[in-house]
PDB file of C-alpha atoms in Angstrom:
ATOM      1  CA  UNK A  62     126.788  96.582  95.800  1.00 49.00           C
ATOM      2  CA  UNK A  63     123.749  97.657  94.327  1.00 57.00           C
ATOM      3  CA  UNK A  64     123.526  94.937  91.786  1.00 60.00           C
ATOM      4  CA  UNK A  65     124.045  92.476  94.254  1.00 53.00           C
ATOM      5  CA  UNK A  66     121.292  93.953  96.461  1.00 76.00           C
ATOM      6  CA  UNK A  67     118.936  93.645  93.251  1.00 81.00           C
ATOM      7  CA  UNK A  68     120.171  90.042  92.873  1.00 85.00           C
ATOM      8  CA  UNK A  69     119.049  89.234  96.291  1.00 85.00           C
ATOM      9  CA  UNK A  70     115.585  91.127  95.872  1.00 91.00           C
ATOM     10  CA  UNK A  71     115.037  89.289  92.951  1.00 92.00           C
ATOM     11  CA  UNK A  72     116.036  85.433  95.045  1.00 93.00           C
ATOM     12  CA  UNK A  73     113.914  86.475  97.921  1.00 94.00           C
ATOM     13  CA  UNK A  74     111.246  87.234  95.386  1.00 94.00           C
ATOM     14  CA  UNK A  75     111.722  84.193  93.472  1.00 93.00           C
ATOM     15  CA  UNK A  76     111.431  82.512  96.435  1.00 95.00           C
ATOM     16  CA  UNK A  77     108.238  83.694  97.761  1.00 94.00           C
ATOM     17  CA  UNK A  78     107.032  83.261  94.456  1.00 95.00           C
ATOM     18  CA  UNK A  79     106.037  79.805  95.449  1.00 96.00           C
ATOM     19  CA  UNK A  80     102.692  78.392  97.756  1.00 96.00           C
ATOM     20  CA  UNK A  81     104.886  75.943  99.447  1.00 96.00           C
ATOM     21  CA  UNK A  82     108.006  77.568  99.894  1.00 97.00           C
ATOM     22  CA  UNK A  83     105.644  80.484 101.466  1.00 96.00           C
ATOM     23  CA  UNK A  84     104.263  78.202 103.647  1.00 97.00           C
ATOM     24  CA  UNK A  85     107.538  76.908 104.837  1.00 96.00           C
ATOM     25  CA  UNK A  86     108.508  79.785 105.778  1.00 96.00           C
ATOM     26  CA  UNK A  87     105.139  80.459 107.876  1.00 96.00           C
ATOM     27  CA  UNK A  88     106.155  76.595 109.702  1.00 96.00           C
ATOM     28  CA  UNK A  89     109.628  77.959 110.490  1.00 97.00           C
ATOM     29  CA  UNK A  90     108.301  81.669 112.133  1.00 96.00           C
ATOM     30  CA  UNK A  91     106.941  79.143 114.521  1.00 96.00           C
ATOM     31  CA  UNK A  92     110.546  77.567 115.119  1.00 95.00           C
ATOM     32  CA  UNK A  93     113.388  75.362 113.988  1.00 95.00           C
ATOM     33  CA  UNK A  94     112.238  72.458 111.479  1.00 96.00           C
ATOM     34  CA  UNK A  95     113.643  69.078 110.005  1.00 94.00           C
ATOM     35  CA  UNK A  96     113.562  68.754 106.100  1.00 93.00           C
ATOM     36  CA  UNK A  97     111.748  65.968 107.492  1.00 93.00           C
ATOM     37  CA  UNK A  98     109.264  68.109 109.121  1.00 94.00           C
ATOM     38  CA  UNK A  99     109.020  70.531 106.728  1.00 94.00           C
ATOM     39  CA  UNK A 100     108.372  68.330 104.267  1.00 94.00           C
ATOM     40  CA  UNK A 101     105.403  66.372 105.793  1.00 94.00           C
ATOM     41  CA  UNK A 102     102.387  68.840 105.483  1.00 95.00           C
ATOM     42  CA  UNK A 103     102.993  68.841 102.154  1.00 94.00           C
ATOM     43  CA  UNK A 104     102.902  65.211 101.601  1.00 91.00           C
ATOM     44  CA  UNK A 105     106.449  65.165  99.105  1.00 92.00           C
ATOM     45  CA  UNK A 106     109.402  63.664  99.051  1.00 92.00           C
ATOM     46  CA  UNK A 107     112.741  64.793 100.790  1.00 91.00           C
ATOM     47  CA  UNK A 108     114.185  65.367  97.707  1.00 93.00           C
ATOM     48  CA  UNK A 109     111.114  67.624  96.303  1.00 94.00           C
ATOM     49  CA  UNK A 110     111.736  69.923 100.216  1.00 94.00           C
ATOM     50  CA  UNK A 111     114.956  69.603  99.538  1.00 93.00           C
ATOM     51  CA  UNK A 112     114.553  71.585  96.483  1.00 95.00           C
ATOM     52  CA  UNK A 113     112.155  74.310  97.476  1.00 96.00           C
ATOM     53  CA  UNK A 114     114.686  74.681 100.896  1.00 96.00           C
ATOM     54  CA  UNK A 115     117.797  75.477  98.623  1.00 95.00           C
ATOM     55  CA  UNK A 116     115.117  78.171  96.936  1.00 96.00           C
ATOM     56  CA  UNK A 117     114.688  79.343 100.340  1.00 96.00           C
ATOM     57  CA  UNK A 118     118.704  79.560 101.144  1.00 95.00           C
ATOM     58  CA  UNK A 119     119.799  81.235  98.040  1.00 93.00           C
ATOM     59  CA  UNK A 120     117.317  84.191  99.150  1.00 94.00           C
ATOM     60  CA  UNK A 121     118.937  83.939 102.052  1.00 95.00           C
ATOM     61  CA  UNK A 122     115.524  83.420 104.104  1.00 96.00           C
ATOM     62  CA  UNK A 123     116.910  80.213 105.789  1.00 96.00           C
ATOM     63  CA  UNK A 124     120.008  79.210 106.631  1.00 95.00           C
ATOM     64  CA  UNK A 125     120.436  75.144 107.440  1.00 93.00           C
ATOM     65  CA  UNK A 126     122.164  73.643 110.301  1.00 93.00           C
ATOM     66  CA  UNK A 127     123.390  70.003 110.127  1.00 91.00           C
ATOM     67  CA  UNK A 128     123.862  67.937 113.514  1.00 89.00           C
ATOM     68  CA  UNK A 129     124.865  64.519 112.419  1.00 91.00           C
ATOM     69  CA  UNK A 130     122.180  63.486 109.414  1.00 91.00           C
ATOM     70  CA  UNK A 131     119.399  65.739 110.896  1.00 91.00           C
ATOM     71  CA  UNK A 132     119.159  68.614 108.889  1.00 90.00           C
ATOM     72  CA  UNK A 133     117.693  71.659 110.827  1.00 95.00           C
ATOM     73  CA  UNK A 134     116.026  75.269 109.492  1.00 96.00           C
ATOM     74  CA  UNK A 135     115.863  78.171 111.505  1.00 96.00           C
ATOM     75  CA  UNK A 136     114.239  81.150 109.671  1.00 97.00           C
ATOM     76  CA  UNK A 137     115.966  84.072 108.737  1.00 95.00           C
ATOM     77  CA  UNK A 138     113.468  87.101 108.314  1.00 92.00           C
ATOM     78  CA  UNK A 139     115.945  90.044 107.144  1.00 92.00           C
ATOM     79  CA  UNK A 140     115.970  89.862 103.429  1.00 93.00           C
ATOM     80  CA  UNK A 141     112.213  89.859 103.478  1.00 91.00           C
ATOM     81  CA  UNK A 142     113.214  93.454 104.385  1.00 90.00           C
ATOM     82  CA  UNK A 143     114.495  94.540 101.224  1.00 88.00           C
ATOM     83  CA  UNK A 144     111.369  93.014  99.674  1.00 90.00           C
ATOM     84  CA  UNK A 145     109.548  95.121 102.075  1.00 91.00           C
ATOM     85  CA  UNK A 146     111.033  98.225 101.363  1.00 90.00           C
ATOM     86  CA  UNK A 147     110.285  97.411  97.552  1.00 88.00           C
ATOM     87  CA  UNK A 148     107.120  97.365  98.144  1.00 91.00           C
ATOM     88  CA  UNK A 149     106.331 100.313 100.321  1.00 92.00           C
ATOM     89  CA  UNK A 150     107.853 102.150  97.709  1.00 90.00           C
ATOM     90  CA  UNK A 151     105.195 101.523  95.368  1.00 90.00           C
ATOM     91  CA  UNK A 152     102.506 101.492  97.910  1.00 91.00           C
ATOM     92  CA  UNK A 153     103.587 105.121  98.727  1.00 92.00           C
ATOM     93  CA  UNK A 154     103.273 105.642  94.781  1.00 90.00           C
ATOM     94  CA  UNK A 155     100.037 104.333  94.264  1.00 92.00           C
ATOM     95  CA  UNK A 156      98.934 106.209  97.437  1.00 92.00           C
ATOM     96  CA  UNK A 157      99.917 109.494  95.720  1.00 91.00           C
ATOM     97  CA  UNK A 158      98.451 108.409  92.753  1.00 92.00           C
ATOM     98  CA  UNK A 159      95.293 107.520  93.977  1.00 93.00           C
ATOM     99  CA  UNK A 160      94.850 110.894  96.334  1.00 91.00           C
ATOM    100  CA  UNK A 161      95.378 112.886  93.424  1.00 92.00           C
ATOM    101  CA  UNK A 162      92.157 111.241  91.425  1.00 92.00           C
ATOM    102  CA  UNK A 163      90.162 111.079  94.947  1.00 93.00           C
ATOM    103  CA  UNK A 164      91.223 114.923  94.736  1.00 91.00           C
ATOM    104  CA  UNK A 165      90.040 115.593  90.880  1.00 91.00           C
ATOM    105  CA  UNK A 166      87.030 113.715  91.616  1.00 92.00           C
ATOM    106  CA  UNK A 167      86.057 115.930  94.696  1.00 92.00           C
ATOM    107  CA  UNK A 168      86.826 119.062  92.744  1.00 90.00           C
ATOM    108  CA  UNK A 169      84.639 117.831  89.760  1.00 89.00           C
ATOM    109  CA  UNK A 170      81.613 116.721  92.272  1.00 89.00           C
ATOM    110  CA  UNK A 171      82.028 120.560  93.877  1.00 87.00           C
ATOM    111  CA  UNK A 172      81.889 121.761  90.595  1.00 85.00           C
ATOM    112  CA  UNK A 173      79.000 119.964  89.448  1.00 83.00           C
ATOM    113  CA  UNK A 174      76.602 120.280  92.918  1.00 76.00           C
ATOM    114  CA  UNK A 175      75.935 124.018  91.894  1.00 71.00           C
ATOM    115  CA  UNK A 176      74.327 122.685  88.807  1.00 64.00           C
ATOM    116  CA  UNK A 177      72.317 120.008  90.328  1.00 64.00           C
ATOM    117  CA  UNK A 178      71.283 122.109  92.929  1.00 62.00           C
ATOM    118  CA  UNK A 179      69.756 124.968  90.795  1.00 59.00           C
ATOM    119  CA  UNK A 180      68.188 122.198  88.632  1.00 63.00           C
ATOM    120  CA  UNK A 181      66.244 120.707  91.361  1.00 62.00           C
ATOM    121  CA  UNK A 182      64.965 124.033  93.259  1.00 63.00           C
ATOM    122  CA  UNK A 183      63.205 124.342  90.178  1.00 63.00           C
ATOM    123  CA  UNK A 184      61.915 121.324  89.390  1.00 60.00           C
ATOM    124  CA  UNK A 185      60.764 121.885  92.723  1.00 64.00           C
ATOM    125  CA  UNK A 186      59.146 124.944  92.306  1.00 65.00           C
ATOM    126  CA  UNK A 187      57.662 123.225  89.139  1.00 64.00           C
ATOM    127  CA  UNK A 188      59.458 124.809  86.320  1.00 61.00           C
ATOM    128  CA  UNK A 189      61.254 122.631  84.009  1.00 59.00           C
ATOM    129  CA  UNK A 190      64.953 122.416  84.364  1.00 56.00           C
ATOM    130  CA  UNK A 191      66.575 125.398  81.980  1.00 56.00           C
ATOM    131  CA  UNK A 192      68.879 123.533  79.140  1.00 55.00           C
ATOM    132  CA  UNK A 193      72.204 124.801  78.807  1.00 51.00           C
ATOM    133  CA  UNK A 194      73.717 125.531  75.174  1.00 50.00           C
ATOM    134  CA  UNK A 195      75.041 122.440  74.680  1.00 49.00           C
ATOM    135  CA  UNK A 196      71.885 120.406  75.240  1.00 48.00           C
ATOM    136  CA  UNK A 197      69.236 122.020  72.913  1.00 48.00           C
ATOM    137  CA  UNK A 198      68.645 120.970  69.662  1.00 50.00           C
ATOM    138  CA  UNK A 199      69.254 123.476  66.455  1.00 48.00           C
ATOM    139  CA  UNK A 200      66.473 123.500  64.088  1.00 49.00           C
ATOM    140  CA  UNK A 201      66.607 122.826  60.381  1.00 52.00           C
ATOM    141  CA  UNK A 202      66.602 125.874  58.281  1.00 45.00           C
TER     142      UNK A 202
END
């Protein structure tokens, strides 16, 4: 089950891998297409949408209805789901990830305004900033 789950996520993102087929699937959100009409604002042949729509149908993001020789698309939104999910998973991840650092960062500004502010009430008061032990320079002996 799983590995046919993972074989679908990776269809649905093969299939959004792709400008056009993307853009397909943005025409059929807005309703039922032709091949024919699908194919048009892309200026290709049949045979090119014809392609790019079996992309879409092996994700399962279409399915195709045939009345006669009209061919007609509906959309069919639930395995962008599973992509979806995929995703938030890693958004949640980098989330973490990126709260942490926002954290350290905080911590390490906190830590440093105690040092800044001590070095600029006395520049203030016109005394040169003290060096710490790091900073000064060992003479030669």
């Amino acid at each position: 089950m799983v590995e046919l789950q993972e074989t679908q996520l990776s269809a649905v993102f093969h299939a959004l891998g792709d400008l056009t087929r993307r853009r397909m699937l943005r025409l059929l959100a807005e309703g039922e297409r032709t091949v024919g009409q699908l194919a048009e604002p892309f200026h290709m042949s049949l045979a090119a949408a014809s392609k790019h729509i079996k992309a879409l149908e092996s994700a399962g993001l279409i399915r195709r209805e045939v009345e006669g020789r009209t061919h007609l698309c509906h959309l069919n939104a639930g395995p962008l789901a599973s992509a979806e999910e995929w995703i938030s998973y890693y958004e949640r991840f980098w989330h973490t990830r990126l709260d942490r650092l926002e954290a350290l960062l905080q911590r390490d500004r906190a830590a440093d305004a105690p040092t800044k502010s001590v070095e600029a009430s006395q520049v203030e008061a016109g005394s040169p900033p003290s060096k710490s032990p790091s900073t000064k320079k060992r003479s030669k002996r």
